[in-house]
């Protein structure tokens, strides 16, 4: 499945290199603040806006922007109705133009794998007294400051960001 990705190796390599600092930033801010900054979302869009012009035919480049609009609208509906994080949805929308439609399923499979790993690691980390002592201001660890309802929240940007980087890595070596 991952050997037959629709993204070209050149696109994956260039997009992967240019977006890696943003994905690291997304992980850091989501772990420490449970927020994906709007500036990170705009940075992802800027990478696609500039690099995409040089890496794909103009017609394909234009159609890829529709991916952004569709995922943004669906994301806001999910955020408003089912409680998905708005930052997560905006980040997913910003990533959408990078992904050809044919790669949606492999990308979704990667996201599921990283989400399961995230849940296992983070539920374990919440039980770590050493982590609580070492990072007392991390919001997702701080049950007392935010009430019991906050206790079950998980920073899914930590699953989204490596999903994107891994997708680009797999596309580059395919």
mmCIF file of C-alpha atoms in Angstrom, residues 9-146:
data_model
loop_
_atom_site.group_PDB
_atom_site.id
_atom_site.type_symbol
_atom_site.label_atom_id
_atom_site.label_comp_id
_atom_site.label_asym_id
_atom_site.label_seq_id
_atom_site.Cartn_x
_atom_site.Cartn_y
_atom_site.Cartn_z
ATOM 1 C CA UNK A 9 9.202 11.097 -4.476
ATOM 2 C CA UNK A 10 10.362 14.639 -5.309
ATOM 3 C CA UNK A 11 7.187 16.206 -3.915
ATOM 4 C CA UNK A 12 7.432 14.074 -0.779
ATOM 5 C CA UNK A 13 11.098 14.932 -0.253
ATOM 6 C CA UNK A 14 10.694 18.689 -0.715
ATOM 7 C CA UNK A 15 7.438 18.930 1.234
ATOM 8 C CA UNK A 16 8.881 16.715 3.965
ATOM 9 C CA UNK A 17 11.992 18.834 4.427
ATOM 10 C CA UNK A 18 10.109 22.134 4.323
ATOM 11 C CA UNK A 19 7.342 21.059 6.712
ATOM 12 C CA UNK A 20 9.477 19.206 9.270
ATOM 13 C CA UNK A 21 10.172 22.298 11.428
ATOM 14 C CA UNK A 22 6.443 23.068 11.491
ATOM 15 C CA UNK A 23 5.541 19.514 12.495
ATOM 16 C CA UNK A 24 8.059 19.623 15.351
ATOM 17 C CA UNK A 25 6.591 22.965 16.456
ATOM 18 C CA UNK A 26 3.056 21.542 16.324
ATOM 19 C CA UNK A 27 4.074 18.615 18.524
ATOM 20 C CA UNK A 28 5.799 20.907 21.028
ATOM 21 C CA UNK A 29 2.954 23.408 21.365
ATOM 22 C CA UNK A 30 0.300 20.708 21.492
ATOM 23 C CA UNK A 31 2.140 18.826 24.249
ATOM 24 C CA UNK A 32 2.901 21.910 26.319
ATOM 25 C CA UNK A 33 -0.205 24.047 25.702
ATOM 26 C CA UNK A 34 -2.732 21.746 23.977
ATOM 27 C CA UNK A 35 -2.863 24.266 21.147
ATOM 28 C CA UNK A 36 -1.906 24.191 17.502
ATOM 29 C CA UNK A 37 -1.036 27.772 16.716
ATOM 30 C CA UNK A 38 -2.675 29.531 13.775
ATOM 31 C CA UNK A 39 0.813 30.570 12.687
ATOM 32 C CA UNK A 40 1.759 26.882 12.329
ATOM 33 C CA UNK A 41 -1.311 26.318 10.166
ATOM 34 C CA UNK A 42 -0.423 29.346 8.030
ATOM 35 C CA UNK A 43 3.189 28.137 7.758
ATOM 36 C CA UNK A 44 1.999 24.796 6.374
ATOM 37 C CA UNK A 45 -0.212 26.586 3.861
ATOM 38 C CA UNK A 46 2.671 28.880 2.881
ATOM 39 C CA UNK A 47 4.923 25.889 2.191
ATOM 40 C CA UNK A 48 2.298 24.397 -0.086
ATOM 41 C CA UNK A 49 1.502 27.740 -1.718
ATOM 42 C CA UNK A 50 5.119 28.326 -2.728
ATOM 43 C CA UNK A 51 6.634 24.862 -3.176
ATOM 44 C CA UNK A 52 3.494 23.378 -4.700
ATOM 45 C CA UNK A 53 3.718 25.824 -7.610
ATOM 46 C CA UNK A 54 7.075 24.325 -8.574
ATOM 47 C CA UNK A 55 6.345 20.676 -7.809
ATOM 48 C CA UNK A 56 3.124 19.959 -9.692
ATOM 49 C CA UNK A 57 1.233 21.017 -12.801
ATOM 50 C CA UNK A 58 -0.808 24.183 -12.354
ATOM 51 C CA UNK A 59 -4.158 22.418 -12.844
ATOM 52 C CA UNK A 60 -3.353 19.867 -10.137
ATOM 53 C CA UNK A 61 -2.069 22.632 -7.869
ATOM 54 C CA UNK A 62 -5.381 24.462 -8.210
ATOM 55 C CA UNK A 63 -7.439 21.357 -7.483
ATOM 56 C CA UNK A 64 -5.365 20.612 -4.385
ATOM 57 C CA UNK A 65 -6.598 23.877 -2.864
ATOM 58 C CA UNK A 66 -10.112 22.424 -2.931
ATOM 59 C CA UNK A 67 -8.828 19.751 -0.513
ATOM 60 C CA UNK A 68 -8.091 22.556 1.934
ATOM 61 C CA UNK A 69 -11.586 24.030 1.636
ATOM 62 C CA UNK A 70 -13.388 20.709 1.945
ATOM 63 C CA UNK A 71 -11.393 19.529 4.969
ATOM 64 C CA UNK A 72 -11.744 22.953 6.612
ATOM 65 C CA UNK A 73 -15.553 22.932 6.298
ATOM 66 C CA UNK A 74 -15.883 19.298 7.422
ATOM 67 C CA UNK A 75 -13.405 19.962 10.231
ATOM 68 C CA UNK A 76 -15.343 22.922 11.558
ATOM 69 C CA UNK A 77 -18.546 20.881 11.489
ATOM 70 C CA UNK A 78 -16.829 18.098 13.459
ATOM 71 C CA UNK A 79 -15.370 20.635 15.860
ATOM 72 C CA UNK A 80 -18.726 22.294 16.460
ATOM 73 C CA UNK A 81 -20.785 19.128 16.768
ATOM 74 C CA UNK A 82 -18.529 16.368 18.091
ATOM 75 C CA UNK A 83 -15.951 18.333 20.038
ATOM 76 C CA UNK A 84 -12.918 17.706 17.862
ATOM 77 C CA UNK A 85 -10.180 20.247 18.523
ATOM 78 C CA UNK A 86 -10.428 23.302 16.273
ATOM 79 C CA UNK A 87 -6.635 23.520 16.035
ATOM 80 C CA UNK A 88 -6.438 19.881 14.992
ATOM 81 C CA UNK A 89 -9.062 20.484 12.315
ATOM 82 C CA UNK A 90 -7.301 23.603 10.990
ATOM 83 C CA UNK A 91 -4.004 21.712 10.867
ATOM 84 C CA UNK A 92 -5.654 18.833 8.993
ATOM 85 C CA UNK A 93 -7.085 21.334 6.512
ATOM 86 C CA UNK A 94 -3.647 22.907 6.027
ATOM 87 C CA UNK A 95 -2.131 19.482 5.353
ATOM 88 C CA UNK A 96 -4.890 18.435 2.926
ATOM 89 C CA UNK A 97 -3.477 20.206 -0.181
ATOM 90 C CA UNK A 98 -0.242 18.219 0.149
ATOM 91 C CA UNK A 99 -2.095 14.910 -0.192
ATOM 92 C CA UNK A 100 -3.391 13.559 -3.513
ATOM 93 C CA UNK A 101 -6.862 12.016 -3.220
ATOM 94 C CA UNK A 102 -5.380 8.584 -3.966
ATOM 95 C CA UNK A 103 -3.280 8.780 -0.803
ATOM 96 C CA UNK A 104 -6.158 9.553 1.574
ATOM 97 C CA UNK A 105 -6.512 5.944 2.756
ATOM 98 C CA UNK A 106 -2.799 5.300 3.440
ATOM 99 C CA UNK A 107 -2.651 8.641 5.266
ATOM 100 C CA UNK A 108 -5.719 7.710 7.328
ATOM 101 C CA UNK A 109 -4.122 4.373 8.228
ATOM 102 C CA UNK A 110 -0.973 6.151 9.391
ATOM 103 C CA UNK A 111 -3.075 8.529 11.478
ATOM 104 C CA UNK A 112 -4.936 5.649 13.127
ATOM 105 C CA UNK A 113 -1.633 3.945 13.978
ATOM 106 C CA UNK A 114 -0.144 7.141 15.446
ATOM 107 C CA UNK A 115 -3.396 7.871 17.321
ATOM 108 C CA UNK A 116 -3.394 4.455 18.987
ATOM 109 C CA UNK A 117 0.264 4.885 19.922
ATOM 110 C CA UNK A 118 -0.480 8.375 21.252
ATOM 111 C CA UNK A 119 -3.357 7.173 23.414
ATOM 112 C CA UNK A 120 -1.331 4.325 24.912
ATOM 113 C CA UNK A 121 1.670 6.556 25.630
ATOM 114 C CA UNK A 122 -0.283 9.532 26.936
ATOM 115 C CA UNK A 123 -2.582 7.560 29.213
ATOM 116 C CA UNK A 124 0.550 5.932 30.610
ATOM 117 C CA UNK A 125 2.308 9.296 30.896
ATOM 118 C CA UNK A 126 -0.603 10.752 32.852
ATOM 119 C CA UNK A 127 0.116 8.194 35.558
ATOM 120 C CA UNK A 128 3.776 9.226 35.793
ATOM 121 C CA UNK A 129 4.467 11.253 38.918
ATOM 122 C CA UNK A 130 7.944 12.073 37.598
ATOM 123 C CA UNK A 131 6.475 13.649 34.449
ATOM 124 C CA UNK A 132 3.927 15.596 36.480
ATOM 125 C CA UNK A 133 6.725 16.924 38.684
ATOM 126 C CA UNK A 134 8.987 17.705 35.723
ATOM 127 C CA UNK A 135 6.340 19.462 33.646
ATOM 128 C CA UNK A 136 3.738 20.874 36.055
ATOM 129 C CA UNK A 137 2.517 23.516 33.592
ATOM 130 C CA UNK A 138 1.652 21.100 30.782
ATOM 131 C CA UNK A 139 -2.093 21.544 30.453
ATOM 132 C CA UNK A 140 -3.019 17.965 29.547
ATOM 133 C CA UNK A 141 -1.304 16.765 32.759
ATOM 134 C CA UNK A 142 -2.851 19.382 35.044
ATOM 135 C CA UNK A 143 -6.147 17.886 36.251
ATOM 136 C CA UNK A 144 -6.630 20.246 39.198
ATOM 137 C CA UNK A 145 -6.382 23.493 37.237
ATOM 138 C CA UNK A 146 -8.895 22.479 34.593
#
